[in-house]
Amino acid sequence: MDGNKKFNRYKQIKRELSYNYRGYPIEKVIALDLIVYVYVKRTYNLKRLLSFLFKGTLRIYCRTLNLEKLKYHEPEKTLFSMGIYKRSDYYEIWHYAKSHVESVLSFDFSQQEYRTKISFKNIKLAWKIISRTKKLGWKEKYRLAAKITYYLNIIDDLEEISPVAAKYCSFSSVHEHETILTVYFQKKGIPTYSLQHGLYTVYNKNIPLDAILYDNLVSDYHLCWGQVTKDEFSAYGINSKSLIVTGYARKVNRPPVPGAPNKKSCLLLLARYSYHEANEHLFRI
């Protein structure tokens, strides 16, 4: 199945799983999980299947994330969050963005611990939601129902904690945990922002999994590195007023330009096929 068919299948299943839980659009919360299941096919031997069913998935039905450190009541400060990515280059962008804002609060999802929480109500609702589609296999449904239960548990905990901030900026509002936090603040009427962490391209042919970066953009405003991203997203249909060009959110240390090497050959690293025309142009330089 080519990228366009996979992406259309993802979009169709996402529509079928549309559900509003306490004001949270669950189809947007699970978008990353869903697109991975559509694009990435896994095979299992008996050992891996048993691990998937019990050790890997069953425990997800019975847990939530400890959000105690999110108990902020700071109506004059901006809250920045970082999802569970654990990448040093992402932290560079995050810290750089925070350094340009006064009165900052920080919350790193990757630094929080899981804790046990069993909610039969949420398990039942998760299966009610997942039963809306027939386009997923039983293993994908079993896993996705577990993830939905986990997200419902987090939503319940977040509503109880009820943090307060003046503004909220996620590292990426596209991904599950930060999608939940973004929607929470939107419900409170608090402006929400999302950082850019890579070169975003809107794909028309052989659409890859990366398309979720613009398909599931949840925040009120997206902070773009440059005009190219704003133009790409605007052409896709995202309101241009929500796209703010802020520049590259990272300190760049440019080394001195080396002299021309006295070599007859060199190694040229090219971008993926989506940038084929730019690659050809590079060859002609």
mmCIF file of C-alpha atoms in Angstrom:
data_model
loop_
_atom_site.group_PDB
_atom_site.id
_atom_site.type_symbol
_atom_site.label_atom_id
_atom_site.label_comp_id
_atom_site.label_asym_id
_atom_site.label_seq_id
_atom_site.Cartn_x
_atom_site.Cartn_y
_atom_site.Cartn_z
ATOM 1 C CA MET A 1 0.000 0.000 0.000
ATOM 2 C CA ASP A 2 1.515 3.347 -1.028
ATOM 3 C CA GLY A 3 1.767 6.403 1.227
ATOM 4 C CA ASN A 4 -1.329 8.139 -0.137
ATOM 5 C CA LYS A 5 -3.543 5.105 0.485
ATOM 6 C CA LYS A 6 -2.102 4.652 3.982
ATOM 7 C CA PHE A 7 -2.670 8.299 4.823
ATOM 8 C CA ASN A 8 -6.255 8.212 3.549
ATOM 9 C CA ARG A 9 -6.860 5.054 5.586
ATOM 10 C CA TYR A 10 -5.469 6.760 8.679
ATOM 11 C CA LYS A 11 -7.735 9.778 8.090
ATOM 12 C CA GLN A 12 -10.804 7.586 7.638
ATOM 13 C CA ILE A 13 -10.160 5.574 10.818
ATOM 14 C CA LYS A 14 -9.455 8.794 12.705
ATOM 15 C CA ARG A 15 -12.881 10.113 11.664
ATOM 16 C CA GLU A 16 -14.546 6.849 12.701
ATOM 17 C CA LEU A 17 -12.945 7.050 16.155
ATOM 18 C CA SER A 18 -14.054 10.644 16.715
ATOM 19 C CA TYR A 19 -15.249 11.007 20.305
ATOM 20 C CA ASN A 20 -15.541 13.907 22.731
ATOM 21 C CA TYR A 21 -14.585 13.018 26.292
ATOM 22 C CA ARG A 22 -14.986 15.869 28.779
ATOM 23 C CA GLY A 23 -14.206 18.303 25.952
ATOM 24 C CA TYR A 24 -11.160 16.374 24.666
ATOM 25 C CA PRO A 25 -11.267 15.083 21.055
ATOM 26 C CA ILE A 26 -9.960 11.552 21.570
ATOM 27 C CA GLU A 27 -9.250 11.065 17.860
ATOM 28 C CA LYS A 28 -6.653 13.847 18.089
ATOM 29 C CA VAL A 29 -5.141 12.460 21.283
ATOM 30 C CA ILE A 30 -4.572 9.026 19.710
ATOM 31 C CA ALA A 31 -3.553 10.312 16.260
ATOM 32 C CA LEU A 32 0.143 9.399 16.599
ATOM 33 C CA ASP A 33 -0.622 5.891 17.853
ATOM 34 C CA LEU A 34 -3.147 5.421 15.072
ATOM 35 C CA ILE A 35 -0.939 6.539 12.200
ATOM 36 C CA VAL A 36 1.874 4.286 13.444
ATOM 37 C CA TYR A 37 -0.490 1.280 13.440
ATOM 38 C CA VAL A 38 -1.570 2.097 9.877
ATOM 39 C CA TYR A 39 1.934 2.675 8.500
ATOM 40 C CA VAL A 40 4.021 0.168 10.463
ATOM 41 C CA LYS A 41 3.163 -3.499 10.200
ATOM 42 C CA ARG A 42 4.646 -5.783 12.870
ATOM 43 C CA THR A 43 5.011 -9.541 12.842
ATOM 44 C CA TYR A 44 5.051 -11.643 15.998
ATOM 45 C CA ASN A 45 6.364 -15.066 16.920
ATOM 46 C CA LEU A 46 4.758 -16.753 19.928
ATOM 47 C CA LYS A 47 7.183 -15.246 22.454
ATOM 48 C CA ARG A 48 6.745 -11.706 21.129
ATOM 49 C CA LEU A 49 2.976 -12.128 20.905
ATOM 50 C CA LEU A 50 2.697 -13.202 24.552
ATOM 51 C CA SER A 51 4.919 -10.303 25.608
ATOM 52 C CA PHE A 52 2.766 -7.919 23.546
ATOM 53 C CA LEU A 53 -0.481 -9.208 25.058
ATOM 54 C CA PHE A 54 0.521 -9.290 28.701
ATOM 55 C CA LYS A 55 3.764 -7.529 29.597
ATOM 56 C CA GLY A 56 3.639 -4.860 26.899
ATOM 57 C CA THR A 57 -0.059 -3.978 26.707
ATOM 58 C CA LEU A 58 -2.049 -5.280 29.668
ATOM 59 C CA ARG A 59 -0.240 -2.997 32.109
ATOM 60 C CA ILE A 60 -1.137 0.066 29.993
ATOM 61 C CA TYR A 61 -4.802 -0.541 30.873
ATOM 62 C CA CYS A 62 -3.885 -0.119 34.541
ATOM 63 C CA ARG A 63 -1.761 3.009 34.666
ATOM 64 C CA THR A 64 -1.638 6.756 34.453
ATOM 65 C CA LEU A 65 1.116 9.375 34.602
ATOM 66 C CA ASN A 66 1.937 11.160 37.850
ATOM 67 C CA LEU A 67 1.019 14.815 37.236
ATOM 68 C CA GLU A 68 1.573 16.103 40.775
ATOM 69 C CA LYS A 69 4.363 18.436 39.621
ATOM 70 C CA LEU A 70 1.864 20.080 37.276
ATOM 71 C CA LYS A 71 -0.037 21.605 40.186
ATOM 72 C CA TYR A 72 0.749 25.154 39.134
ATOM 73 C CA HIS A 73 -1.381 28.144 39.994
ATOM 74 C CA GLU A 74 0.610 30.873 38.261
ATOM 75 C CA PRO A 75 -1.796 33.114 36.314
ATOM 76 C CA GLU A 76 1.037 35.431 35.214
ATOM 77 C CA LYS A 77 3.547 32.858 33.935
ATOM 78 C CA THR A 78 3.961 30.873 30.706
ATOM 79 C CA LEU A 79 4.069 27.091 31.003
ATOM 80 C CA PHE A 80 6.385 25.168 28.652
ATOM 81 C CA SER A 81 6.081 21.393 28.365
ATOM 82 C CA MET A 82 8.282 18.698 26.843
ATOM 83 C CA GLY A 83 6.850 15.374 25.721
ATOM 84 C CA ILE A 84 8.438 11.966 26.196
ATOM 85 C CA TYR A 85 11.061 12.295 23.464
ATOM 86 C CA LYS A 86 14.399 12.238 25.364
ATOM 87 C CA ARG A 87 16.391 13.859 22.546
ATOM 88 C CA SER A 88 19.198 16.293 23.266
ATOM 89 C CA ASP A 89 18.532 18.327 20.112
ATOM 90 C CA TYR A 90 14.905 18.772 21.185
ATOM 91 C CA TYR A 91 16.010 20.012 24.589
ATOM 92 C CA GLU A 92 18.269 22.570 22.892
ATOM 93 C CA ILE A 93 15.245 24.018 21.078
ATOM 94 C CA TRP A 94 13.104 23.878 24.229
ATOM 95 C CA HIS A 95 15.635 25.638 26.450
ATOM 96 C CA TYR A 96 16.378 28.248 23.760
ATOM 97 C CA ALA A 97 12.672 29.098 23.417
ATOM 98 C CA LYS A 98 12.229 29.348 27.192
ATOM 99 C CA SER A 99 15.233 31.658 27.491
ATOM 100 C CA HIS A 100 13.396 34.254 25.389
ATOM 101 C CA VAL A 101 10.318 34.367 27.634
ATOM 102 C CA GLU A 102 10.026 35.995 31.040
ATOM 103 C CA SER A 103 8.299 34.244 33.963
ATOM 104 C CA VAL A 104 8.542 30.649 32.775
ATOM 105 C CA LEU A 105 7.214 27.389 34.229
ATOM 106 C CA SER A 106 8.491 24.023 32.984
ATOM 107 C CA PHE A 107 7.005 20.536 32.895
ATOM 108 C CA ASP A 108 8.848 17.573 31.381
ATOM 109 C CA PHE A 109 6.620 14.543 30.817
ATOM 110 C CA SER A 110 9.650 12.258 30.516
ATOM 111 C CA GLN A 111 10.646 13.072 34.104
ATOM 112 C CA GLN A 112 7.337 11.869 35.554
ATOM 113 C CA GLU A 113 6.659 8.359 36.814
ATOM 114 C CA TYR A 114 3.840 6.031 35.891
ATOM 115 C CA ARG A 115 1.501 4.981 38.666
ATOM 116 C CA THR A 116 -1.170 2.337 38.905
ATOM 117 C CA LYS A 117 -4.748 3.357 38.202
ATOM 118 C CA ILE A 118 -7.541 0.946 37.349
ATOM 119 C CA SER A 119 -10.716 2.512 35.983
ATOM 120 C CA PHE A 120 -13.224 -0.015 34.663
ATOM 121 C CA LYS A 121 -15.324 2.920 33.465
ATOM 122 C CA ASN A 122 -12.487 4.115 31.229
ATOM 123 C CA ILE A 123 -11.653 0.594 30.025
ATOM 124 C CA LYS A 124 -15.277 0.090 28.998
ATOM 125 C CA LEU A 125 -15.393 3.477 27.256
ATOM 126 C CA ALA A 126 -12.114 2.798 25.438
ATOM 127 C CA TRP A 127 -13.550 -0.375 23.934
ATOM 128 C CA LYS A 128 -16.747 1.461 23.040
ATOM 129 C CA ILE A 129 -14.671 3.998 21.099
ATOM 130 C CA ILE A 130 -12.433 1.430 19.398
ATOM 131 C CA SER A 131 -15.455 -0.627 18.305
ATOM 132 C CA ARG A 132 -16.474 2.235 16.012
ATOM 133 C CA THR A 133 -14.047 1.023 13.335
ATOM 134 C CA LYS A 134 -13.631 -2.317 11.565
ATOM 135 C CA LYS A 135 -10.478 -1.260 9.754
ATOM 136 C CA LEU A 136 -8.009 -2.328 12.447
ATOM 137 C CA GLY A 137 -6.872 -5.828 13.322
ATOM 138 C CA TRP A 138 -7.509 -7.327 16.755
ATOM 139 C CA LYS A 139 -3.951 -6.695 17.941
ATOM 140 C CA GLU A 140 -4.131 -3.023 16.946
ATOM 141 C CA LYS A 141 -7.558 -2.678 18.629
ATOM 142 C CA TYR A 142 -6.322 -4.358 21.801
ATOM 143 C CA ARG A 143 -3.309 -2.056 21.985
ATOM 144 C CA LEU A 144 -5.153 1.109 20.994
ATOM 145 C CA ALA A 145 -7.911 0.463 23.544
ATOM 146 C CA ALA A 146 -5.183 0.238 26.190
ATOM 147 C CA LYS A 147 -3.693 3.545 25.065
ATOM 148 C CA ILE A 148 -7.122 5.217 25.054
ATOM 149 C CA THR A 149 -7.730 3.966 28.608
ATOM 150 C CA TYR A 150 -4.369 5.399 29.656
ATOM 151 C CA TYR A 151 -5.172 8.779 28.083
ATOM 152 C CA LEU A 152 -8.626 8.865 29.691
ATOM 153 C CA ASN A 153 -6.959 8.251 33.059
ATOM 154 C CA ILE A 154 -4.575 11.153 32.444
ATOM 155 C CA ILE A 155 -7.441 13.448 31.422
ATOM 156 C CA ASP A 156 -9.320 12.640 34.626
ATOM 157 C CA ASP A 157 -6.212 13.345 36.720
ATOM 158 C CA LEU A 158 -5.486 16.586 34.861
ATOM 159 C CA GLU A 159 -9.004 17.867 35.389
ATOM 160 C CA GLU A 160 -8.649 17.167 39.101
ATOM 161 C CA ILE A 161 -5.251 18.889 39.382
ATOM 162 C CA SER A 162 -6.499 21.885 37.347
ATOM 163 C CA PRO A 163 -3.249 23.819 36.706
ATOM 164 C CA VAL A 164 -3.346 27.559 35.982
ATOM 165 C CA ALA A 165 -0.988 29.572 33.745
ATOM 166 C CA ALA A 166 -1.129 32.720 31.611
ATOM 167 C CA LYS A 167 -0.063 30.949 28.402
ATOM 168 C CA TYR A 168 0.926 27.442 27.413
ATOM 169 C CA CYS A 169 3.596 26.377 24.908
ATOM 170 C CA SER A 170 4.014 22.698 24.059
ATOM 171 C CA PHE A 171 7.062 21.311 22.357
ATOM 172 C CA SER A 172 4.715 19.572 19.938
ATOM 173 C CA SER A 173 0.934 19.728 20.301
ATOM 174 C CA VAL A 174 0.718 16.937 17.729
ATOM 175 C CA HIS A 175 1.694 14.211 20.206
ATOM 176 C CA GLU A 176 -0.548 12.538 22.790
ATOM 177 C CA HIS A 177 0.463 13.958 26.205
ATOM 178 C CA GLU A 178 0.928 17.495 24.925
ATOM 179 C CA THR A 179 -2.267 17.256 22.884
ATOM 180 C CA ILE A 180 -4.130 16.590 26.133
ATOM 181 C CA LEU A 181 -2.465 19.520 27.898
ATOM 182 C CA THR A 182 -3.085 21.817 24.917
ATOM 183 C CA VAL A 183 -6.807 21.011 24.863
ATOM 184 C CA TYR A 184 -6.997 21.469 28.644
ATOM 185 C CA PHE A 185 -5.737 25.056 28.402
ATOM 186 C CA GLN A 186 -7.869 25.784 25.346
ATOM 187 C CA LYS A 187 -10.921 24.818 27.391
ATOM 188 C CA LYS A 188 -9.804 27.380 29.985
ATOM 189 C CA GLY A 189 -9.516 30.082 27.321
ATOM 190 C CA ILE A 190 -5.713 30.234 27.700
ATOM 191 C CA PRO A 191 -3.658 30.830 24.498
ATOM 192 C CA THR A 192 -1.718 27.754 23.375
ATOM 193 C CA TYR A 193 1.438 27.593 21.253
ATOM 194 C CA SER A 194 3.563 24.845 19.725
ATOM 195 C CA LEU A 195 7.238 24.867 18.716
ATOM 196 C CA GLN A 196 8.678 23.687 15.425
ATOM 197 C CA HIS A 197 11.400 21.055 15.731
ATOM 198 C CA GLY A 198 12.248 20.160 12.154
ATOM 199 C CA LEU A 199 11.802 21.043 8.498
ATOM 200 C CA TYR A 200 8.111 20.528 7.793
ATOM 201 C CA THR A 201 6.929 19.726 4.276
ATOM 202 C CA VAL A 202 3.378 19.167 3.064
ATOM 203 C CA TYR A 203 3.421 16.005 0.951
ATOM 204 C CA ASN A 204 1.244 15.369 -2.074
ATOM 205 C CA LYS A 205 2.767 12.105 -3.325
ATOM 206 C CA ASN A 206 3.587 8.959 -1.366
ATOM 207 C CA ILE A 207 2.603 10.702 1.880
ATOM 208 C CA PRO A 208 4.803 9.505 4.790
ATOM 209 C CA LEU A 209 3.988 9.122 8.464
ATOM 210 C CA ASP A 210 5.529 12.589 9.032
ATOM 211 C CA ALA A 211 2.344 14.147 7.650
ATOM 212 C CA ILE A 212 0.873 13.965 11.140
ATOM 213 C CA LEU A 213 2.971 17.049 11.976
ATOM 214 C CA TYR A 214 0.486 19.225 10.105
ATOM 215 C CA ASP A 215 -2.567 16.984 10.021
ATOM 216 C CA ASN A 216 -2.905 16.872 13.816
ATOM 217 C CA LEU A 217 -1.736 20.360 14.788
ATOM 218 C CA VAL A 218 -3.890 21.206 17.821
ATOM 219 C CA SER A 219 -2.462 24.416 19.331
ATOM 220 C CA ASP A 220 -3.939 27.867 18.678
ATOM 221 C CA TYR A 221 -0.607 29.101 17.308
ATOM 222 C CA HIS A 222 2.365 27.389 15.726
ATOM 223 C CA LEU A 223 5.774 29.090 16.007
ATOM 224 C CA CYS A 224 7.427 28.631 12.602
ATOM 225 C CA TRP A 225 11.136 28.736 11.854
ATOM 226 C CA GLY A 226 10.548 30.660 8.629
ATOM 227 C CA GLN A 227 8.189 31.769 5.897
ATOM 228 C CA VAL A 228 8.524 28.461 4.024
ATOM 229 C CA THR A 229 6.777 26.557 6.823
ATOM 230 C CA LYS A 230 4.061 29.199 7.073
ATOM 231 C CA ASP A 231 3.448 29.056 3.318
ATOM 232 C CA GLU A 232 3.386 25.235 3.310
ATOM 233 C CA PHE A 233 0.929 25.011 6.182
ATOM 234 C CA SER A 234 -1.258 27.812 4.803
ATOM 235 C CA ALA A 235 -1.480 25.998 1.467
ATOM 236 C CA TYR A 236 -2.565 22.852 3.339
ATOM 237 C CA GLY A 237 -5.472 24.803 4.860
ATOM 238 C CA ILE A 238 -4.183 25.893 8.266
ATOM 239 C CA ASN A 239 -5.236 29.450 9.128
ATOM 240 C CA SER A 240 -2.267 31.712 8.348
ATOM 241 C CA LYS A 241 -3.142 33.901 11.353
ATOM 242 C CA SER A 242 -2.244 30.986 13.620
ATOM 243 C CA LEU A 243 1.198 30.619 12.028
ATOM 244 C CA ILE A 244 3.787 32.945 13.564
ATOM 245 C CA VAL A 245 7.278 33.228 12.058
ATOM 246 C CA THR A 246 9.701 33.449 15.001
ATOM 247 C CA GLY A 247 12.986 32.237 13.470
ATOM 248 C CA TYR A 248 15.115 29.193 14.193
ATOM 249 C CA ALA A 249 14.745 28.340 17.880
ATOM 250 C CA ARG A 250 18.304 27.271 18.482
ATOM 251 C CA LYS A 251 21.678 28.923 18.934
ATOM 252 C CA VAL A 252 23.792 28.331 15.852
ATOM 253 C CA ASN A 253 27.582 28.210 16.112
ATOM 254 C CA ARG A 254 28.929 28.485 12.609
ATOM 255 C CA PRO A 255 32.484 27.152 12.177
ATOM 256 C CA PRO A 256 34.809 28.988 9.803
ATOM 257 C CA VAL A 257 34.401 28.020 6.147
ATOM 258 C CA PRO A 258 37.202 25.599 5.240
ATOM 259 C CA GLY A 259 39.359 26.186 2.230
ATOM 260 C CA ALA A 260 38.696 24.262 -0.953
ATOM 261 C CA PRO A 261 40.002 20.714 -0.434
ATOM 262 C CA ASN A 262 42.456 19.404 -2.970
ATOM 263 C CA LYS A 263 40.397 16.314 -3.683
ATOM 264 C CA LYS A 264 38.929 14.742 -6.802
ATOM 265 C CA SER A 265 35.959 13.223 -5.000
ATOM 266 C CA CYS A 266 33.658 14.010 -2.102
ATOM 267 C CA LEU A 267 30.727 12.537 -0.205
ATOM 268 C CA LEU A 268 27.396 14.284 -0.829
ATOM 269 C CA LEU A 269 24.536 13.552 1.586
ATOM 270 C CA LEU A 270 21.097 14.125 0.065
ATOM 271 C CA ALA A 271 17.630 14.534 1.542
ATOM 272 C CA ARG A 272 14.802 12.026 1.145
ATOM 273 C CA TYR A 273 13.005 11.530 -2.188
ATOM 274 C CA SER A 274 10.417 14.171 -1.291
ATOM 275 C CA TYR A 275 13.160 16.732 -1.913
ATOM 276 C CA HIS A 276 14.188 15.199 -5.254
ATOM 277 C CA GLU A 277 14.076 18.499 -7.169
ATOM 278 C CA ALA A 278 16.233 20.248 -4.567
ATOM 279 C CA ASN A 279 18.672 17.329 -4.670
ATOM 280 C CA GLU A 280 18.980 17.636 -8.438
ATOM 281 C CA HIS A 281 19.570 21.360 -8.104
ATOM 282 C CA LEU A 282 22.345 20.650 -5.607
ATOM 283 C CA PHE A 283 24.026 18.334 -8.117
ATOM 284 C CA ARG A 284 24.055 21.108 -10.704
ATOM 285 C CA ILE A 285 25.825 23.636 -8.459
#
